[in-house]
PDB file of C-alpha atoms in Angstrom:
ATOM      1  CA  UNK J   1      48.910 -37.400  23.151  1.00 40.00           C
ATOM      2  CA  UNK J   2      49.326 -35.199  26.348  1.00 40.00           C
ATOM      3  CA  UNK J   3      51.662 -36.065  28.979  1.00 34.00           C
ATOM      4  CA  UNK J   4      49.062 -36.090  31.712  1.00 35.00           C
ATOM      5  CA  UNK J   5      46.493 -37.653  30.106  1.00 38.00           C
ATOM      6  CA  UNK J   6      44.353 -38.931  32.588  1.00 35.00           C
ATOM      7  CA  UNK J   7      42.199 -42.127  32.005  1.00 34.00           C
ATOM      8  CA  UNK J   8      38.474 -41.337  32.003  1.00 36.00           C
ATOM      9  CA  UNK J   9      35.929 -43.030  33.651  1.00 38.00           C
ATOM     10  CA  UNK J  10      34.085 -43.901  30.325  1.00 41.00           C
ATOM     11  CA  UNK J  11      33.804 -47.700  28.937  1.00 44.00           C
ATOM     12  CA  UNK J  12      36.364 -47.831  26.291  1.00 58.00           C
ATOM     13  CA  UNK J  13      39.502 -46.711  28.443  1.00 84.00           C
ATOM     14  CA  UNK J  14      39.580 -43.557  26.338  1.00 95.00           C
ATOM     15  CA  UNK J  15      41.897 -40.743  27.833  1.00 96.00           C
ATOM     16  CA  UNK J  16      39.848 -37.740  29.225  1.00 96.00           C
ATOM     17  CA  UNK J  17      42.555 -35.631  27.521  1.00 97.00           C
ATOM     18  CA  UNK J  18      41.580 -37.227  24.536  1.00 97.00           C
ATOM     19  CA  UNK J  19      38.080 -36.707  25.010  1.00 97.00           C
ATOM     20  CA  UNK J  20      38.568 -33.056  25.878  1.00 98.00           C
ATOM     21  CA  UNK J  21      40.932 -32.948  22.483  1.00 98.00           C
ATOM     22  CA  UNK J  22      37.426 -34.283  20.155  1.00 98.00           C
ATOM     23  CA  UNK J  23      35.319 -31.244  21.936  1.00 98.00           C
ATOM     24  CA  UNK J  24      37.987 -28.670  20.906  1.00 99.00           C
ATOM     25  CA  UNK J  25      37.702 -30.470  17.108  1.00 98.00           C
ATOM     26  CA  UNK J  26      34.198 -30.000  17.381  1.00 99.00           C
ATOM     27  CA  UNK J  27      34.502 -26.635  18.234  1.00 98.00           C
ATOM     28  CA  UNK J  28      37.103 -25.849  15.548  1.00 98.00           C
ATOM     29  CA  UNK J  29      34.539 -27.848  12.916  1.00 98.00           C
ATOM     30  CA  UNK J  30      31.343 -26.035  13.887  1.00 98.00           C
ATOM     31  CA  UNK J  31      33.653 -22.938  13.661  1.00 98.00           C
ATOM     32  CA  UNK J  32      34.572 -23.783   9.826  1.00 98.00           C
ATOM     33  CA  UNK J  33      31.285 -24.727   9.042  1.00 97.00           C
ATOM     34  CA  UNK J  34      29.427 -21.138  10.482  1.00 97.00           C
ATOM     35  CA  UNK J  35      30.660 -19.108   6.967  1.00 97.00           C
ATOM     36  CA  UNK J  36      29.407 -22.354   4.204  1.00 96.00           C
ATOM     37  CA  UNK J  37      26.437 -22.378   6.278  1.00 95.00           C
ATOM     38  CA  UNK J  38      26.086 -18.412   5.755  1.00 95.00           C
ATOM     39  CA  UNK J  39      26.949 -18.648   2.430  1.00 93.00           C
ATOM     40  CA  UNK J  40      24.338 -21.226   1.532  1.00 93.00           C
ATOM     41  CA  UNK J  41      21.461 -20.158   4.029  1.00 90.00           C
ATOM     42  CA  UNK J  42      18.757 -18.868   1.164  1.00 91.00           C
ATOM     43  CA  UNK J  43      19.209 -22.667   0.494  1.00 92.00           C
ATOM     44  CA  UNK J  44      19.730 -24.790   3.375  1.00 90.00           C
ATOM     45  CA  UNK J  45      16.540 -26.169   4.958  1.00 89.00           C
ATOM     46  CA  UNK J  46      18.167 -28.371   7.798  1.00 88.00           C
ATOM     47  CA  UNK J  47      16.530 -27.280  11.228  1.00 85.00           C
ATOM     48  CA  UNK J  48      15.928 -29.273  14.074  1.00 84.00           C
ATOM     49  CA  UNK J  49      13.281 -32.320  13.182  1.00 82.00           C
ATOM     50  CA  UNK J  50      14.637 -32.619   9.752  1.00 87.00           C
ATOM     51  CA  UNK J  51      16.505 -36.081  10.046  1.00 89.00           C
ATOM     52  CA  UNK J  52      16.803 -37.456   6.505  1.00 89.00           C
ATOM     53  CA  UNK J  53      20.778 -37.420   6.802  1.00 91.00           C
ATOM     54  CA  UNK J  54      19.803 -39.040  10.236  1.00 93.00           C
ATOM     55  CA  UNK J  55      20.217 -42.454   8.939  1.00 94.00           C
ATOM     56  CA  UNK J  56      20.283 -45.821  11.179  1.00 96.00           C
ATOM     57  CA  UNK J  57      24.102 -47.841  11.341  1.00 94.00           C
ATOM     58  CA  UNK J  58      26.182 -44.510  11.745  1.00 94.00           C
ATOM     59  CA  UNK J  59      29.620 -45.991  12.965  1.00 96.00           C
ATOM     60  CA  UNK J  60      31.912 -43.311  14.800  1.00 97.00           C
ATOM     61  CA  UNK J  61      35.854 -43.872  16.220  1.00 97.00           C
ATOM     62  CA  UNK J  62      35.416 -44.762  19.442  1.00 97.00           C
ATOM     63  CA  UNK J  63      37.135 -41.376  20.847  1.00 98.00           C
ATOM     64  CA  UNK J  64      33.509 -39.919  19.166  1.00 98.00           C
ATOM     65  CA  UNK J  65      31.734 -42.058  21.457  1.00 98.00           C
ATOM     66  CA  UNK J  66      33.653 -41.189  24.166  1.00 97.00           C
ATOM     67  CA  UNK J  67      32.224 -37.711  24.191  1.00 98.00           C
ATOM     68  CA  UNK J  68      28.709 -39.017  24.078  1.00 98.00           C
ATOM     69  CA  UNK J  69      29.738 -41.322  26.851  1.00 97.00           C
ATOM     70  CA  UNK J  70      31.154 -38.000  28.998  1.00 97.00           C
ATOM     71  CA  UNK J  71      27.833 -36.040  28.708  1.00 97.00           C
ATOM     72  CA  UNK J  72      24.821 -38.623  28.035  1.00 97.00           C
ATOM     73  CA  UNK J  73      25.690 -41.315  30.675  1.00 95.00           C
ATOM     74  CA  UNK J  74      22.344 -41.377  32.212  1.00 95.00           C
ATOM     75  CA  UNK J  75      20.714 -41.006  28.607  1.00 96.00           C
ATOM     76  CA  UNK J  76      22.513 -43.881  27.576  1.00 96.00           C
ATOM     77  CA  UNK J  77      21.911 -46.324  30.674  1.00 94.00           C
ATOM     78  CA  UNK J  78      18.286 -45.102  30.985  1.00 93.00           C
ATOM     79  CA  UNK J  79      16.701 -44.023  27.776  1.00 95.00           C
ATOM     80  CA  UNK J  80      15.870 -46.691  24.764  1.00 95.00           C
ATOM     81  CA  UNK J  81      17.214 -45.702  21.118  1.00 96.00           C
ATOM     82  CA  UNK J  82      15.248 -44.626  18.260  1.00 96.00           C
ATOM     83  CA  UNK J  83      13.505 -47.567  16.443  1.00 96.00           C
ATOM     84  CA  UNK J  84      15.737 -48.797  13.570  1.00 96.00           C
ATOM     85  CA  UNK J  85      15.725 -47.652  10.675  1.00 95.00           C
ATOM     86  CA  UNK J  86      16.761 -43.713  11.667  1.00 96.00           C
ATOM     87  CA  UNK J  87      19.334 -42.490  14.234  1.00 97.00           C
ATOM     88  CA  UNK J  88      19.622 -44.190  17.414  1.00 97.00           C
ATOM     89  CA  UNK J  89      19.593 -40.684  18.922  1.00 98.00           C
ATOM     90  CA  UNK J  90      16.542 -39.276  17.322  1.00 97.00           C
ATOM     91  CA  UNK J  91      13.081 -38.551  19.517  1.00 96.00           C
ATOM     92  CA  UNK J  92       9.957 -39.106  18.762  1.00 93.00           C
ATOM     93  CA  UNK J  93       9.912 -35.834  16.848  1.00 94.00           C
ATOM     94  CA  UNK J  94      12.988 -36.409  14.675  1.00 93.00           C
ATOM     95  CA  UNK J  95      14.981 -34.035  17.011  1.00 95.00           C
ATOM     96  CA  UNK J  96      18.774 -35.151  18.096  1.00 96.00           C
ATOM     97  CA  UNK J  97      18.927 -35.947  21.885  1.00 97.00           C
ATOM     98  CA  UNK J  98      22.728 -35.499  21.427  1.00 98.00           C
ATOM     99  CA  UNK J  99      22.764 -32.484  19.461  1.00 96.00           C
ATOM    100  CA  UNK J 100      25.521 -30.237  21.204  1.00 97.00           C
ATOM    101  CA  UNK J 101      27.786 -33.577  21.446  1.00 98.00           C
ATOM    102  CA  UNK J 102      26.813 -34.907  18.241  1.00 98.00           C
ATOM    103  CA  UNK J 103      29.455 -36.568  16.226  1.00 98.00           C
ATOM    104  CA  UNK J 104      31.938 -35.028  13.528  1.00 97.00           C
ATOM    105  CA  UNK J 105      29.942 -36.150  10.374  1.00 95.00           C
ATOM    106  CA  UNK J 106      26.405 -34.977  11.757  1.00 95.00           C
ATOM    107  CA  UNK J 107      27.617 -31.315  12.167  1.00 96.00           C
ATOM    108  CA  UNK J 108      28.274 -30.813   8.493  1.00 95.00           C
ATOM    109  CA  UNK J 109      25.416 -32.808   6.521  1.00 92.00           C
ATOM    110  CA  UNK J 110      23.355 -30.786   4.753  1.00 93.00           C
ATOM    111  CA  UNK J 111      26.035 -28.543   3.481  1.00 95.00           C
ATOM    112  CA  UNK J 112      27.759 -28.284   0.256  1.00 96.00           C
ATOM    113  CA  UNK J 113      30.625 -30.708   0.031  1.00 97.00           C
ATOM    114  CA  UNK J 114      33.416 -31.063  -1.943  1.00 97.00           C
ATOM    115  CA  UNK J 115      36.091 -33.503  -2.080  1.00 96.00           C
ATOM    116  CA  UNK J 116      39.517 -34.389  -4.129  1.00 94.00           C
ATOM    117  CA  UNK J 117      40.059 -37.672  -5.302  1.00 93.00           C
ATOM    118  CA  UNK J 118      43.197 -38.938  -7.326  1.00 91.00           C
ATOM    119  CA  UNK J 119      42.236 -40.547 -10.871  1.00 88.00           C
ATOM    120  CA  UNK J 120      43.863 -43.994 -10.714  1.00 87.00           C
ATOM    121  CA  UNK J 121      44.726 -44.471 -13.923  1.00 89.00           C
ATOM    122  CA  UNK J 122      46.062 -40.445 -15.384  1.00 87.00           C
ATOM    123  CA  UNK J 123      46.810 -39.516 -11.690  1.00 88.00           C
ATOM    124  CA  UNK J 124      45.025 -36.558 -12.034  1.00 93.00           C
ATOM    125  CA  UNK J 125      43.264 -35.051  -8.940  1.00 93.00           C
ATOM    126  CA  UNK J 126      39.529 -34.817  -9.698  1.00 94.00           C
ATOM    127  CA  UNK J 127      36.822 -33.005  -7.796  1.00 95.00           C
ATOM    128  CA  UNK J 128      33.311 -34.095  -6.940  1.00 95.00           C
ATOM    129  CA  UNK J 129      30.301 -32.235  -5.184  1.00 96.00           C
ATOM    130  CA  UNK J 130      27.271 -33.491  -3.173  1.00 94.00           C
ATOM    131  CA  UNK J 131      24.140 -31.730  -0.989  1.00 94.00           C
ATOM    132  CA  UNK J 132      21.446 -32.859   0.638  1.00 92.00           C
ATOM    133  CA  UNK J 133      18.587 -33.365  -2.152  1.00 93.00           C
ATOM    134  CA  UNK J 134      16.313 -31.224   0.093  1.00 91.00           C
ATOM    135  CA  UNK J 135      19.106 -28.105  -0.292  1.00 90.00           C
ATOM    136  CA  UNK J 136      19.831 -28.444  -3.679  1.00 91.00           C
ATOM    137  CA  UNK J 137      17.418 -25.390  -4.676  1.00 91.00           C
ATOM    138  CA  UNK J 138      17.276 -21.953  -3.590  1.00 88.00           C
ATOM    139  CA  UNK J 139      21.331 -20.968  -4.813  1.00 89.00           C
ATOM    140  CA  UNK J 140      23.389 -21.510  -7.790  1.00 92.00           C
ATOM    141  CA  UNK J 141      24.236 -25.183  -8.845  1.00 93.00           C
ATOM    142  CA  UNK J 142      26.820 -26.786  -6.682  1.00 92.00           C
ATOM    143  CA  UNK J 143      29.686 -26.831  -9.799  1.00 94.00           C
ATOM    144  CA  UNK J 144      29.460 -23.008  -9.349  1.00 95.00           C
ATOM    145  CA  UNK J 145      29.981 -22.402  -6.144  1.00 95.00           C
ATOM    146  CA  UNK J 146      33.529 -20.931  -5.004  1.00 95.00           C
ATOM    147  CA  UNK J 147      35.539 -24.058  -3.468  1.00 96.00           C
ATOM    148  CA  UNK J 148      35.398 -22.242   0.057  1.00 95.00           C
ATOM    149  CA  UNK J 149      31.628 -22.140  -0.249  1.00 96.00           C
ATOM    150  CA  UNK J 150      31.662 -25.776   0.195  1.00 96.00           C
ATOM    151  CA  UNK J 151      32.899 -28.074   2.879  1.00 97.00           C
ATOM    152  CA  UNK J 152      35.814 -30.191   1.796  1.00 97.00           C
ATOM    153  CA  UNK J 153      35.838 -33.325   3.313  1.00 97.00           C
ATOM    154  CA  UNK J 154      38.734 -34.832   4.425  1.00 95.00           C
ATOM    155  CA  UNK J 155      41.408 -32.415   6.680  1.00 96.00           C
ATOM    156  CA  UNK J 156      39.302 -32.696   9.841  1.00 97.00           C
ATOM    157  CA  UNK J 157      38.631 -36.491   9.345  1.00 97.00           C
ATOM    158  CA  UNK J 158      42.344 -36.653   8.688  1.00 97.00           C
ATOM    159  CA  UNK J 159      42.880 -34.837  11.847  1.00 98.00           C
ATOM    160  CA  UNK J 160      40.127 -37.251  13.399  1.00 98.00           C
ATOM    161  CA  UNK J 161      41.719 -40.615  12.232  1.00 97.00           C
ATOM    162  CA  UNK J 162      45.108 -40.039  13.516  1.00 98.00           C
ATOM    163  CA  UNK J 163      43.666 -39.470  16.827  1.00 98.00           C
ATOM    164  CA  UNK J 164      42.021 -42.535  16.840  1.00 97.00           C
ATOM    165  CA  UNK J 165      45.082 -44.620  15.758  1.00 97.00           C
ATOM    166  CA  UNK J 166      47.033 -42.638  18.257  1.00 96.00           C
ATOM    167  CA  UNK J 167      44.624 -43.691  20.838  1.00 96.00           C
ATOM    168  CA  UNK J 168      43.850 -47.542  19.721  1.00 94.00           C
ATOM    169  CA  UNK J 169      47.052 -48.377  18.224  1.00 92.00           C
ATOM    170  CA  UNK J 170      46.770 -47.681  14.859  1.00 93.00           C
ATOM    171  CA  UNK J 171      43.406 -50.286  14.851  1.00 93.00           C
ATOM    172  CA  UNK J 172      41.078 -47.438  13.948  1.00 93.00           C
ATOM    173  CA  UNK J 173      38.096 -48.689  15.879  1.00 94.00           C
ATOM    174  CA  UNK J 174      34.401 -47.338  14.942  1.00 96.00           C
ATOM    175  CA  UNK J 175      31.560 -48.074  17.582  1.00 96.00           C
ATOM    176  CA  UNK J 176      28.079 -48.149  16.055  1.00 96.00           C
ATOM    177  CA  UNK J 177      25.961 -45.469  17.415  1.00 97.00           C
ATOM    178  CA  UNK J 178      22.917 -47.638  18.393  1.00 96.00           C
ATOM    179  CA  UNK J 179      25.355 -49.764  20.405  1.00 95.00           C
ATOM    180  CA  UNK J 180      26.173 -46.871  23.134  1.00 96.00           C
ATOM    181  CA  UNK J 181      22.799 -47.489  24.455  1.00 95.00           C
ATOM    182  CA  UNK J 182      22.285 -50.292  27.632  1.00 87.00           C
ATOM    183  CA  UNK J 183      20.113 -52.992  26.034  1.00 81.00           C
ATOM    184  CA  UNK J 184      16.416 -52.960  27.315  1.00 76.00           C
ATOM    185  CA  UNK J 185      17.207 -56.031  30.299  1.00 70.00           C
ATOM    186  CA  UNK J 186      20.529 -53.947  31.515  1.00 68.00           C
ATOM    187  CA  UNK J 187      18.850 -50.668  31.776  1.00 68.00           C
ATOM    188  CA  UNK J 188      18.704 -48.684  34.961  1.00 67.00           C
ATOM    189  CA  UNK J 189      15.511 -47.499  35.661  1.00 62.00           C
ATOM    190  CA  UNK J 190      15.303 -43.818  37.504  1.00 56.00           C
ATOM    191  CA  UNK J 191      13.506 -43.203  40.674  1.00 57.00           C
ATOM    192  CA  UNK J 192      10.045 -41.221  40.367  1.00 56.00           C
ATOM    193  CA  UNK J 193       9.933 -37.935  42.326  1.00 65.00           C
ATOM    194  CA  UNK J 194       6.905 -36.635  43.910  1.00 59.00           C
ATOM    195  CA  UNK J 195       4.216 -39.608  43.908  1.00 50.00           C
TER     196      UNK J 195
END
């Protein structure tokens, strides 16, 4: 953790340094991301209003929610969340109110993704491969893609999780996302301009 990390003024006493450290992840994730996406575009239909993946009880560390803290305050104290049973951060029209702040696991959903698993009894590493049902036409099957055609799943959660221990002392907190919002009796209510 930096030297001069400064606390933030967020709930959740989470450094701004720390905060500033998730944005550059994000940034380094959505870069990774840009060339699967290419590679996959005759086949990906995600665009904004398509929320399947969008799915209610989403849990992030709490240095995620930090960042949605740091640039939705007045969202957040003023604004209600999606009804259950979808994203607390949907609208009306299915479209993420958080979008450019959204969390790690929202900004690669929809993409091919592999991961490595160890086989507990022979030890040997074994690969799966998942999409989004609504992507899984338009391009070859996923089991012959190129590995870098994919996104593998687990270095930038790694990357994520030690963070987050760094940060809580090795507890590993998640927050869920519905909670970030002020309940309906604590909410502030904004002034109307021009009536």
């Amino acid at each position: 953790m930096d030297a001069d990390d400064a606390r933030s003024e967020v709930p959740g006493d989470v450094p701004a340094g720390t905060i500033d450290w998730v944005e550059r992840l994000h940034a380094l994730v959505d870069e990774a991301a840009a060339p699967v996406e290419r590679a996959s575009a005759e086949r990906l239909r995600c665009r904004a209003g398509c929320s399947d993946c969008c799915v209610d009880g989403l849990t992030v560390f709490t240095i995620e929610a930090a960042v949605i803290r740091r640039h939705h305050a007045d969202l957040l104290a003023t604004a209600a969340a999606h009804p259950p049973g979808a994203c607390a951060f949907l609208d009306g029209d299915g479209r993420c109110r958080i979008y450019a702040h959204r969390p790690y696991v929202c900004r690669t959903q929809g993409l091919p993704l592999r991961w490595l698993e160890e086989d507990e009894i022979d030890e040997e590493i074994i690969e799966s491969r998942d999409i989004c049902p609504k992507n899984v036409d338009g391009g070859p099957p996923l089991e012959e893609l190129e590995a870098d055609a994919c996104w593998t799943l687990g270095p930038f959660e790694q990357r994520l999780a030690q963070r987050q221990h760094e940060t809580d002392g090795e507890r590993g907190e998640r927050v869920a996302l519905r909670s970030l919002f002020a309940s309906e009796g604590d909410r502030r209510r904004l002034p109307v301009i021009g009536s």
